[in-house]
Amino acid sequence: MNNVCLALAIAFYLLSTVGYIVYVFRQKRKIHKIASILLWGGFIAQTVLLISRYVETGNVPVHNMHETLLFFAWSIAGVFLFFQLKFELMVLGAFIAPLTTLIVFAASMLSREPVPGDPVLKSIWLALHVVTIFMGNAAFAVAFGLAIIYLIQERQIKEKKAGFFYRRFPSLNRVDSMGYASIVVGFSMLTLGFITGAVYAQLVWGRFWSWDPKEVWSLITWLIYAALLHERLVAGWHGRRAAIMAIIGFAALLFTFFGVNFLLKGHHAPFTKF
Amino acid sequence: MHILLIGLNHKSAPIEIRECLAFSNEDIGKALTTLSALPEIEEAMLISTCNRVEFLITAQNTTETVTAIKSFLAEFKKTPEHKFEKTLYVYEDDEAVRHIFKVASSLDSMIVGEPQILGQIKAAYRQSTELNTSGVILNRLFHKAFSVAKRVRTETGIADHAVSISYAAVELAKKIFDDLQGRGALLIGAGEMAVLALEHLARNGVNKIFVANRTFERAVEVAARFRGTPIRFEEITDSLFNVDIVISSTGAQHHILTHKDIKPLMRPRRNRSLFFIDIAVPRDIDPNINRINNVYVYDIDDLKGVIDKNIEDRKKEAMRGDRIVDEGAIQFRKWLESLEVTPTIVALRNKAETIRKAELEKTISGLKSISDKDRVAIERLTASICNKILHDPTIFLKRPGCWERRGFYIDAARKLFNLNEDDDQ
């Protein structure tokens, strides 16, 4: 059952990727609609998989690399689909769908052996911590995609080359404000993730903060995004600089997510074992 | 006699060189007077727009004339010849005729099908006729150019989907700002083209409008049309704080806004994007401004890049336009050939001979009792009357003395005797 769901999700995401890429070339609304429905298909298949895993183990399934990656992909697809209900994101799908597909595919290559749930992990705070952090990460991934789109479009306009992407990408202002919205969402989620994580740590280990490498790097990431938001509110920072900052922020986030676990030790390490 | 076209346009020369060689209205007057005084040149006309400078000349010796024009241009514009020499094109006779027809029909324009060029060519024509530097050939050529342009306009779809500069500018503004609703625009220099672009922006929702112009009255007048605010030239920098789009089209020789005018503005503006559309040649806006974050500067050449993609769709229509141009060029050549002395004299004689024969036939068939001898005598009489009448005009046309204005006399002769049977005018 789980394997069927995973296979279905991969198939849907793959088709959706194809759909979005065709959309970039053809610019037909109908193709976009189909690609979007396919992405929903993949998302639903993955949701079913996650629920079944949750029911089996009683935990949010993020106990090994396979599960963590799947959950990350699911968050990205979910956040993107949610944004798409509100904004006309269109071409962003051509960035998000392949990313999701790639992550799910990578996850499917890894060991799927479920890790026995440690009773210490059974906590509503931990569940909230995981969900908010992942939602935040997904929102930052969307912001990262938008930042890249912004930089490409900005280059086109600055260098006065009305090339392939000029017509296909949305206007600078729209990409910029969507990126801003994603970062606000990501930042709020990350903050909530900190709070819930700290509460959980207090309950389990008796302290809110323990200078674990993961915590420190998360804080660095949080500070980068905080600086970006601060400059935006105070000095009206937007456009190219904000986009570059969003990319730097995402790089820090990736390091926090993977790098810390591989290179440094800490209490998050087991969740990305493979 | 040859028709000669020497010039440069947006395809052959970058904007920097076109700026250097552009002629103002006054300059055109001076240039035409100087040129027509040169011994090589018979007739002269000069077209100068933001995208082209073209000399139309009739002369006997083409190579000498081309050299003369080049050195004239270098001297008049105080620019060394080697700087612009490579950007010049030279067309002779048929080629020149076709080129000028294409230009008039807007087939050679940066934005194919844009309507302004015909007006600009009409103005150039008027100027050269007023100064009397154009003669029978160029005048005729231009009348033909106008009729070709009219046909291209009405018989092809080129003008229908002509995308103007202003249209391209609005598209770009939308790619930067997304929605133009409630945005502000500043017009620097209220030229026709700039006002057109502003109109386009206003139709897309731009509603905070400022107009600056050297003559304040004109600023007031234009501002009133858009319910905007007229401002003085000195107030430009301050008003930049309130606008998002700037359209500049002054005749100034130097940059009106430079990098150091804009850079300090961005922080108090809270980095809101600023879009400059510079449709002036020479340019008003320092191109370095484009390097500032969130500021975009487009001049006419840059806008062209945005428009290029529409050209594909219009290739077919342009081909039909080319056909009309070819037809016009062929008709014009026929007329030009008729201006040669010999064919005119032959035509004149043929006409007299035809009339003589017809009249003779009528008379002779009415006379019943007439001997062959009398008949020959009458024939000889009519022939010699014709010859005597045509003798003086023939000698006059052949005489070297009238060669300088030969075109004029031949044209007059053809008109007096109605020799242009297939003339469409």
XYZ file of C-alpha atoms in Angstrom:
699
model
C 0.000 0.000 0.000
C 2.749 2.403 0.989
C 4.842 1.437 -1.998
C 1.889 1.951 -4.328
C 1.316 5.398 -2.921
C 4.980 6.294 -3.319
C 5.037 5.025 -6.909
C 1.861 6.976 -7.648
C 3.318 10.143 -6.131
C 6.503 9.830 -8.189
C 4.492 9.237 -11.358
C 2.223 12.226 -10.730
C 5.116 14.537 -9.856
C 7.043 13.430 -12.916
C 4.090 14.057 -15.234
C 3.445 17.375 -13.548
C 7.085 18.335 -14.137
C 6.697 17.542 -17.823
C 3.462 19.544 -17.879
C 5.021 22.633 -16.290
C 8.020 22.522 -18.603
C 5.763 22.258 -21.629
C 3.824 25.179 -20.183
C 6.977 27.296 -20.068
C 7.440 26.709 -23.801
C 3.862 26.807 -24.970
C 2.316 29.242 -22.507
C -1.143 27.657 -22.776
C -3.355 28.053 -19.731
C -4.843 24.622 -20.285
C -1.431 22.935 -20.005
C -0.802 24.834 -16.810
C -4.130 23.617 -15.433
C -3.288 19.994 -16.242
C 0.181 20.269 -14.702
C -1.321 21.789 -11.587
C -3.910 18.985 -11.288
C -1.128 16.406 -11.653
C 0.805 18.090 -8.884
C -2.301 17.900 -6.700
C -2.476 14.201 -7.581
C 1.083 13.633 -6.387
C 0.458 15.661 -3.269
C -2.674 13.672 -2.393
C -0.912 10.344 -2.991
C 1.860 11.470 -0.668
C -0.611 12.692 1.925
C -2.230 9.256 1.996
C 1.223 7.713 2.414
C 2.087 10.062 5.273
C -1.178 9.443 7.084
C -0.734 5.708 6.807
C 2.816 6.022 8.176
C 1.557 8.217 10.988
C -1.143 5.709 11.878
C 1.398 2.878 11.820
C 4.020 4.528 14.030
C 2.077 7.232 15.844
C 4.798 9.748 14.942
C 5.275 12.313 12.235
C 7.342 10.177 9.876
C 10.745 11.910 9.909
C 12.875 9.261 11.493
C 15.335 8.537 8.747
C 16.583 10.223 5.618
C 13.999 8.487 3.455
C 11.133 9.777 5.559
C 12.615 13.196 6.107
C 13.126 13.815 2.409
C 9.635 12.607 1.611
C 8.222 14.923 4.233
C 10.258 17.823 2.849
C 9.028 17.179 -0.683
C 5.475 16.927 0.577
C 5.825 20.265 2.406
C 7.207 21.988 -0.670
C 4.409 20.714 -2.878
C 1.851 21.626 -0.224
C 3.127 25.153 0.356
C 3.409 25.766 -3.369
C -0.122 24.515 -4.019
C -1.399 26.668 -1.178
C 0.365 29.745 -2.601
C -0.977 28.945 -6.007
C -4.521 29.243 -4.696
C -3.722 32.825 -3.730
C -1.259 34.045 -6.373
C -0.804 33.449 -10.044
C 2.524 31.669 -9.751
C 2.389 29.938 -13.122
C 6.012 29.391 -14.210
C 7.183 28.775 -10.654
C 5.673 25.295 -11.048
C 8.412 24.522 -13.548
C 10.834 25.027 -10.684
C 8.869 23.427 -7.847
C 7.579 20.318 -9.629
C 11.032 19.078 -10.740
C 12.440 19.891 -7.282
C 9.699 17.864 -5.607
C 10.132 15.027 -8.072
C 13.872 14.967 -7.521
C 13.587 14.861 -3.737
C 10.909 12.150 -3.772
C 12.948 10.168 -6.250
C 16.098 10.482 -4.139
C 14.101 9.422 -1.086
C 12.769 6.364 -2.885
C 16.371 5.237 -3.522
C 17.117 5.156 0.201
C 16.310 2.498 2.762
C 12.639 2.471 3.592
C 13.042 0.418 6.751
C 10.757 2.132 9.294
C 12.589 3.115 12.473
C 10.868 1.897 15.638
C 9.309 4.910 17.359
C 11.105 5.966 20.508
C 8.537 6.732 23.210
C 10.378 9.982 23.944
C 9.348 11.230 20.492
C 5.637 10.882 21.157
C 4.693 14.450 21.885
C 2.325 16.965 20.370
C 5.060 19.601 20.696
C 7.429 17.565 18.641
C 4.783 16.986 15.976
C 4.105 20.723 15.868
C 7.836 21.431 15.812
C 8.398 19.166 12.817
C 5.383 20.415 10.873
C 6.124 24.117 11.369
C 9.830 23.751 10.626
C 9.115 21.850 7.435
C 6.439 24.278 6.320
C 8.927 27.068 6.921
C 11.607 25.283 4.938
C 9.169 24.697 2.098
C 8.166 28.367 2.059
C 11.852 29.301 1.911
C 12.325 26.867 -0.969
C 9.512 28.642 -2.811
C 11.159 31.984 -2.016
C 14.447 30.584 -3.334
C 12.785 29.588 -6.613
C 11.208 33.009 -6.895
C 14.556 34.671 -6.194
C 16.123 32.762 -9.087
C 13.249 33.699 -11.371
C 13.650 37.310 -10.247
C 17.358 37.369 -10.976
C 16.891 35.871 -14.432
C 14.104 38.284 -15.319
C 15.973 41.235 -13.864
C 19.049 40.357 -15.944
C 16.910 40.192 -19.062
C 15.431 43.604 -18.458
C 18.700 45.212 -17.355
C 20.632 43.849 -20.289
C 17.774 44.720 -22.614
C 17.524 41.260 -24.035
C 13.899 40.371 -24.493
C 14.862 36.725 -24.649
C 13.066 33.466 -24.122
C 12.266 34.087 -20.460
C 11.308 37.752 -20.755
C 7.871 36.987 -22.099
C 7.341 33.851 -20.045
C 8.291 35.082 -16.615
C 5.994 37.325 -14.612
C 6.799 40.945 -13.869
C 9.572 41.862 -11.448
C 7.233 43.443 -8.968
C 4.999 40.424 -8.798
C 7.873 37.955 -8.350
C 9.370 40.231 -5.728
C 6.196 40.565 -3.679
C 5.471 36.844 -3.938
C 9.001 36.156 -2.719
C 8.433 38.563 0.134
C 5.176 36.812 1.060
C 6.918 33.410 1.024
C 9.673 34.697 3.264
C 7.188 36.183 5.716
C 5.392 32.821 5.852
C 8.672 30.904 6.104
C 9.996 33.190 8.803
C 6.815 32.925 10.891
C 6.848 29.159 10.567
C 10.520 28.938 11.450
C 9.922 31.094 14.530
C 7.001 28.890 15.562
C 9.225 25.889 14.955
C 11.814 27.337 17.343
C 9.220 27.944 20.025
C 7.621 24.498 19.780
C 11.061 22.867 19.620
C 12.192 24.792 22.710
C 9.059 23.804 24.593
C 9.638 20.176 23.651
C 13.287 20.395 24.727
C 12.237 21.872 28.029
C 9.774 19.011 28.553
C 12.214 16.265 27.567
C 15.670 17.559 28.522
C 14.726 20.244 30.956
C 16.256 23.158 29.033
C 14.999 25.401 26.200
C 18.269 25.835 24.406
C 21.371 23.664 24.411
C 23.725 25.121 21.770
C 23.353 22.017 19.688
C 24.954 22.628 16.204
C 21.548 22.296 14.578
C 20.165 24.938 16.887
C 23.052 27.278 16.226
C 22.796 26.917 12.469
C 19.057 27.331 12.577
C 19.614 30.529 14.479
C 22.069 31.733 11.810
C 19.514 30.983 9.104
C 16.819 32.715 11.115
C 19.064 35.774 11.531
C 19.743 35.990 7.791
C 16.042 36.035 7.020
C 15.425 38.420 9.912
C 18.020 40.805 8.443
C 16.355 40.570 5.052
C 12.919 41.354 6.482
C 14.292 44.150 8.628
C 16.039 45.861 5.703
C 12.937 45.486 3.639
C 10.750 47.164 6.239
C 13.228 49.887 7.122
C 15.068 50.722 3.897
C 12.612 49.320 1.371
C 15.146 46.709 0.335
C 13.689 44.817 -2.548
C 14.539 43.468 -5.927
C 17.961 42.124 -6.725
C 19.493 42.458 -3.273
C 16.534 40.849 -1.572
C 16.655 38.019 -4.099
C 20.358 37.391 -3.483
C 19.718 37.460 0.237
C 16.909 34.907 -0.154
C 19.344 32.653 -2.000
C 21.996 33.033 0.714
C 19.341 32.311 3.315
C 18.314 29.159 1.517
C 21.930 28.006 1.246
C 22.277 28.436 5.013
C 19.022 26.554 5.434
C 20.245 23.652 3.314
C 23.396 23.498 5.364
C 21.356 23.487 8.536
C 19.184 20.765 7.099
C 21.832 18.424 5.666
C 25.291 19.767 6.311
C 25.019 19.939 10.065
C 23.857 16.348 10.280
C 26.619 15.008 8.101
C 29.499 17.138 9.285
C 28.652 17.967 12.848
C 27.028 15.950 15.580
C 23.893 16.782 17.454
C 20.596 15.515 18.731
C 18.947 15.868 15.267
C 21.412 13.501 13.603
C 19.404 10.251 13.680
C 16.582 11.764 11.642
C 18.724 12.001 8.550
C 20.403 8.612 8.819
C 20.355 6.440 5.752
C 22.331 61.897 -64.423
C 22.129 59.613 -61.387
C 20.006 59.475 -58.280
C 22.180 58.914 -55.265
C 21.240 58.058 -51.722
C 23.864 58.252 -48.982
C 22.916 57.694 -45.408
C 22.884 55.709 -42.235
C 20.081 54.309 -40.154
C 19.392 52.331 -37.001
C 20.512 49.143 -38.719
C 23.827 50.425 -39.985
C 24.887 52.721 -37.165
C 24.710 52.624 -33.369
C 22.912 55.371 -31.539
C 26.179 57.112 -30.568
C 27.000 57.769 -34.220
C 23.448 58.715 -35.139
C 23.526 61.197 -32.299
C 26.713 62.728 -33.678
C 25.343 63.072 -37.185
C 21.741 64.068 -36.507
C 20.659 67.357 -38.079
C 18.344 69.838 -36.392
C 15.834 71.726 -38.553
C 18.118 74.744 -38.775
C 21.081 72.541 -39.628
C 19.145 70.971 -42.476
C 18.566 74.418 -44.002
C 22.234 75.303 -43.771
C 23.347 71.928 -45.044
C 21.038 72.031 -48.043
C 22.213 75.491 -49.039
C 25.851 74.441 -48.758
C 25.286 71.217 -50.644
C 23.359 72.677 -53.529
C 26.175 75.160 -54.063
C 28.618 72.296 -54.703
C 29.360 71.888 -58.409
C 28.838 68.104 -58.372
C 25.340 68.300 -57.034
C 22.232 69.135 -59.037
C 19.392 68.479 -56.637
C 19.588 67.768 -52.924
C 17.317 66.717 -50.120
C 18.100 65.732 -46.538
C 16.114 63.553 -44.178
C 17.113 63.476 -40.518
C 15.058 61.662 -37.897
C 16.104 59.961 -34.688
C 16.746 56.772 -36.594
C 18.271 57.946 -39.829
C 20.205 60.600 -41.712
C 19.882 60.324 -45.476
C 21.038 62.519 -48.330
C 19.195 62.268 -51.605
C 21.156 63.756 -54.425
C 21.024 63.902 -58.184
C 24.398 64.255 -59.839
C 26.357 63.388 -62.951
C 29.329 61.762 -61.315
C 28.557 59.397 -58.492
C 31.982 58.670 -57.010
C 32.951 62.343 -56.849
C 29.635 63.189 -55.230
C 29.915 60.480 -52.600
C 33.358 61.762 -51.642
C 32.049 65.303 -51.537
C 29.140 64.347 -49.277
C 31.389 62.424 -46.918
C 33.796 65.280 -46.472
C 30.899 67.704 -46.142
C 29.429 65.548 -43.366
C 32.769 65.286 -41.580
C 33.262 69.030 -41.748
C 29.715 70.073 -40.920
C 29.434 67.692 -37.957
C 33.074 68.117 -36.903
C 33.507 64.364 -36.779
C 36.395 62.562 -38.449
C 35.347 60.612 -41.509
C 36.748 57.265 -40.381
C 34.368 57.318 -37.432
C 31.210 57.068 -39.488
C 32.426 55.953 -42.898
C 31.742 52.267 -42.293
C 28.180 52.917 -41.160
C 27.216 54.689 -44.374
C 25.361 53.035 -47.186
C 25.254 54.301 -50.737
C 22.483 53.442 -53.165
C 22.346 54.418 -56.797
C 19.424 54.916 -59.175
C 16.934 52.044 -58.885
C 18.323 50.984 -55.530
C 18.073 54.524 -54.197
C 14.514 54.841 -55.463
C 13.462 51.592 -53.849
C 15.133 52.551 -50.609
C 13.405 55.886 -50.328
C 10.067 54.274 -51.159
C 10.662 51.753 -48.392
C 11.556 54.453 -45.943
C 8.448 56.452 -46.787
C 6.273 53.353 -46.472
C 7.765 52.674 -43.030
C 9.122 49.343 -44.251
C 12.619 50.385 -43.236
C 11.606 51.833 -39.884
C 12.857 50.520 -36.601
C 9.242 49.767 -35.839
C 7.940 48.614 -39.194
C 4.642 50.313 -39.922
C 4.997 53.214 -37.501
C 3.190 56.224 -38.918
C 5.514 59.097 -38.019
C 8.090 58.607 -40.747
C 5.823 59.709 -43.595
C 5.205 63.020 -41.846
C 8.924 63.460 -41.300
C 9.641 62.815 -44.976
C 6.932 65.232 -46.030
C 8.567 67.853 -43.818
C 11.972 67.165 -45.415
C 10.395 67.478 -48.843
C 8.734 70.777 -47.931
C 12.011 72.155 -46.633
C 13.930 71.329 -49.784
C 11.239 72.747 -52.044
C 11.151 75.952 -50.023
C 14.910 76.294 -50.343
C 14.661 75.300 -53.973
C 17.318 72.629 -53.624
C 15.131 69.912 -55.063
C 14.201 69.932 -58.699
C 12.010 68.117 -61.095
C 13.453 64.658 -60.406
C 13.454 64.630 -56.629
C 10.071 66.321 -56.511
C 8.658 63.709 -58.764
C 10.427 60.994 -56.740
C 8.864 62.205 -53.534
C 5.386 62.494 -54.949
C 5.758 58.938 -56.100
C 7.088 57.960 -52.652
C 4.004 59.435 -51.016
C 1.670 57.530 -53.295
C 3.618 54.282 -52.736
C 3.478 54.840 -48.986
C -0.248 55.410 -49.171
C -0.736 52.200 -51.128
C 1.381 50.197 -48.658
C -0.642 51.656 -45.830
C -4.017 50.846 -47.300
C -3.242 47.580 -49.075
C -1.174 45.768 -46.450
C -1.733 45.121 -42.764
C 1.573 46.667 -41.756
C 0.105 49.778 -40.219
C -2.666 47.863 -38.429
C -0.424 45.957 -36.126
C 2.309 48.500 -36.083
C 3.660 48.409 -32.591
C 4.802 51.814 -31.660
C 7.666 52.652 -29.376
C 5.134 53.650 -26.785
C 3.500 50.258 -26.929
C 6.837 48.554 -26.319
C 7.520 50.957 -23.466
C 4.198 50.117 -21.823
C 4.906 46.393 -22.156
C 8.237 46.900 -20.449
C 6.727 48.993 -17.702
C 4.312 46.155 -17.065
C 7.196 43.677 -16.878
C 8.746 45.830 -14.208
C 5.774 47.156 -12.229
C 3.164 44.545 -13.068
C 0.148 46.789 -12.580
C 0.411 50.385 -13.737
C -2.723 51.459 -11.881
C -2.046 54.534 -9.779
C 1.612 54.850 -10.812
C 3.276 58.187 -11.498
C 4.943 59.372 -14.680
C 7.123 62.347 -15.529
C 7.385 63.713 -19.033
C 10.571 65.644 -19.797
C 10.101 67.502 -23.043
C 6.611 67.356 -24.476
C 7.346 66.138 -27.991
C 4.712 64.401 -30.090
C 6.160 60.942 -29.606
C 6.561 61.370 -25.856
C 2.995 62.582 -25.451
C 1.866 59.527 -27.388
C 3.759 57.266 -24.995
C 2.259 59.090 -22.032
C -1.215 58.628 -23.482
C -0.533 54.915 -23.663
C 0.599 54.837 -20.053
C -2.384 56.881 -18.917
C -4.711 54.435 -20.635
C -3.078 51.678 -18.593
C -3.803 53.379 -15.312
C -0.890 55.766 -14.753
C -2.536 58.796 -13.176
C 0.003 60.913 -11.296
C 1.460 62.894 -14.151
C 4.095 65.624 -14.198
C 5.142 67.504 -17.318
C 8.366 69.468 -17.636
C 9.177 71.461 -20.739
C 11.608 74.224 -21.712
C 8.694 76.449 -22.620
C 6.474 76.366 -19.598
C 3.311 77.168 -21.595
C 3.617 73.929 -23.493
C 4.068 72.040 -20.214
C 0.886 73.634 -18.870
C -0.995 72.754 -22.026
C 0.081 69.089 -22.051
C -0.365 68.677 -18.303
C -3.926 69.955 -18.615
C -4.704 67.214 -21.131
C -3.751 64.537 -18.607
C -4.939 66.388 -15.502
C -1.293 66.441 -14.465
C 1.034 68.967 -12.901
C 3.225 71.223 -15.058
C 6.656 71.772 -13.542
C 9.722 73.792 -14.423
C 12.936 72.215 -15.643
C 14.686 72.996 -12.370
C 12.102 70.956 -10.468
C 12.744 67.714 -12.319
C 15.014 66.135 -9.708
C 12.525 66.826 -6.921
C 9.594 65.438 -8.840
C 11.503 62.208 -9.523
C 10.699 61.297 -5.960
C 7.019 60.968 -6.800
C 7.093 59.051 -10.065
C 7.846 55.551 -11.294
C 8.247 56.139 -15.013
C 10.131 58.925 -16.778
C 9.748 59.614 -20.495
C 12.354 61.956 -21.882
C 12.427 63.487 -25.345
C 14.124 66.850 -25.273
C 16.343 68.256 -27.996
C 19.110 68.871 -25.471
C 22.664 68.138 -26.585
C 23.752 66.820 -23.189
C 22.432 64.371 -20.623
C 19.683 65.931 -18.547
C 19.916 63.342 -15.796
C 23.163 61.672 -14.771
C 24.192 58.856 -12.474
C 24.870 61.213 -9.594
C 21.397 62.770 -9.863
C 19.671 59.433 -9.391
C 21.918 57.466 -7.041
C 21.218 59.522 -3.893
C 17.518 59.435 -4.712
C 17.105 55.725 -4.221
C 17.363 55.562 -0.448
C 14.670 58.185 0.249
C 12.595 56.529 -2.499
C 12.855 53.366 -0.418
C 14.351 51.685 -3.496
C 11.101 51.760 -5.404
C 11.837 50.876 -9.025
C 12.340 53.663 -11.530
C 11.978 53.205 -15.277
C 13.443 55.682 -17.759
C 12.283 55.712 -21.349
C 14.678 57.852 -23.352
C 13.316 58.544 -26.801
C 15.553 61.503 -27.463
C 18.489 61.516 -29.865
C 20.973 62.617 -28.624
C 20.106 60.858 -25.411
C 18.808 62.730 -22.380
C 19.404 60.058 -19.792
C 22.889 58.936 -18.895
C 23.021 55.218 -19.802
C 25.111 54.626 -16.664
C 21.963 55.126 -14.619
C 20.932 51.646 -15.736
C 23.615 50.277 -13.418
C 21.802 51.453 -10.294
C 19.792 48.750 -8.550
C 16.066 48.799 -9.340
C 16.558 51.463 -12.017
C 16.065 50.642 -15.674
C 17.018 52.868 -18.594
C 15.847 52.142 -22.109
C 16.751 54.250 -25.100
C 15.333 53.912 -28.590
C 17.806 51.216 -29.606
C 17.003 49.170 -26.514
C 13.289 49.362 -27.170
C 13.996 47.964 -30.585
C 15.268 44.770 -28.992
C 11.954 44.334 -27.227
C 10.015 44.969 -30.393
C 12.034 42.700 -32.671
C 9.950 39.669 -31.855
C 6.906 41.195 -33.503
C 8.762 41.586 -36.752
C 8.438 37.876 -37.526
C 4.658 38.073 -37.666
C 4.816 40.960 -40.028
C 7.252 39.510 -42.541
C 4.470 38.396 -44.823
C 2.835 41.797 -44.850
C 6.217 43.374 -45.406
C 6.683 41.190 -48.489
C 3.476 42.547 -49.949
C 4.753 46.004 -49.105
C 7.977 45.239 -50.966
C 5.984 44.279 -54.026
C 4.207 47.616 -54.011
C 7.564 49.349 -53.612
C 8.948 47.439 -56.604
C 5.987 48.413 -58.746
C 6.465 52.040 -57.803
C 10.178 51.867 -58.557
C 9.527 50.420 -62.010
C 7.008 53.135 -62.844
C 9.417 55.754 -61.654
C 12.211 54.338 -63.777
C 9.999 54.516 -66.850
C 9.368 58.147 -66.176
C 13.057 58.777 -65.536
C 14.068 57.081 -68.771
C 11.609 59.248 -70.629
C 13.574 62.248 -69.421
C 16.446 61.351 -71.739
C 16.665 63.633 -74.759
C 16.495 61.111 -77.547
C 13.388 59.260 -76.436
C 11.664 62.573 -75.879
C 12.518 63.782 -79.352
C 11.496 60.448 -80.823
C 8.229 60.575 -78.925
C 7.659 64.146 -80.053
C 8.287 63.238 -83.678
C 6.157 60.141 -83.452
C 3.312 62.143 -82.068
C 3.574 64.749 -84.880
C 3.846 62.001 -87.465
C 0.792 60.182 -86.130
C -1.289 63.367 -86.183
C -0.025 64.284 -89.634
C -0.864 60.873 -91.066
C -4.317 60.777 -89.512
C -5.213 64.267 -90.698
C -3.769 63.613 -94.124
C -5.829 60.474 -94.491
C -8.978 62.357 -93.513
C -8.376 65.146 -96.025
C -7.218 62.984 -98.941
C -10.113 60.590 -98.669
C -12.458 63.632 -98.983
C -10.816 64.817 -102.225
C -11.998 62.716 -105.158
C -10.389 64.324 -108.188
C -6.805 64.428 -107.104
C -3.800 63.277 -109.054
C -0.978 61.231 -107.605
C 1.332 64.140 -108.203
C -0.825 66.488 -106.126
C -1.087 63.881 -103.472
C 2.682 63.628 -103.142
C 2.919 67.424 -103.026
C 0.417 67.625 -100.154
C 2.242 64.906 -98.271
C 5.504 66.708 -98.645
C 3.873 69.961 -97.499
C 2.482 68.494 -94.286
C 5.742 66.747 -93.511
C 7.748 69.905 -93.904
C 5.299 71.918 -91.745
C 5.769 69.349 -88.998
C 9.524 69.418 -89.383
C 9.689 73.194 -89.291
C 7.529 73.376 -86.183
C 9.523 70.702 -84.376
C 12.896 72.017 -85.493
C 13.367 74.646 -82.801
C 12.243 72.547 -79.829
C 14.445 69.677 -81.038
C 17.493 71.900 -81.379
C 16.772 73.459 -77.995
C 16.579 70.094 -76.261
C 19.738 68.862 -77.931
C 21.701 72.000 -77.210
C 24.269 71.514 -74.437
C 23.197 74.870 -72.986
C 19.982 73.500 -71.579
C 21.587 70.439 -70.044
C 21.904 71.884 -66.624
C 18.204 72.089 -66.261
C 17.566 69.479 -68.887
C 15.299 67.467 -66.648
C 13.093 70.461 -66.178
C 12.846 71.272 -69.903
C 12.290 67.713 -70.926
C 9.617 67.338 -68.349
C 8.024 70.574 -69.560
C 8.203 69.428 -73.153
C 6.582 66.145 -72.308
C 3.864 67.921 -70.449
C 3.285 70.549 -73.187
C 2.931 67.897 -75.835
C 1.259 65.402 -73.561
C 3.800 62.691 -74.249
C 3.379 60.856 -70.939
C 0.563 58.599 -71.955
C 0.937 55.988 -69.244
C 1.408 58.588 -66.563
C -0.598 57.888 -63.474
C -0.677 61.414 -62.163
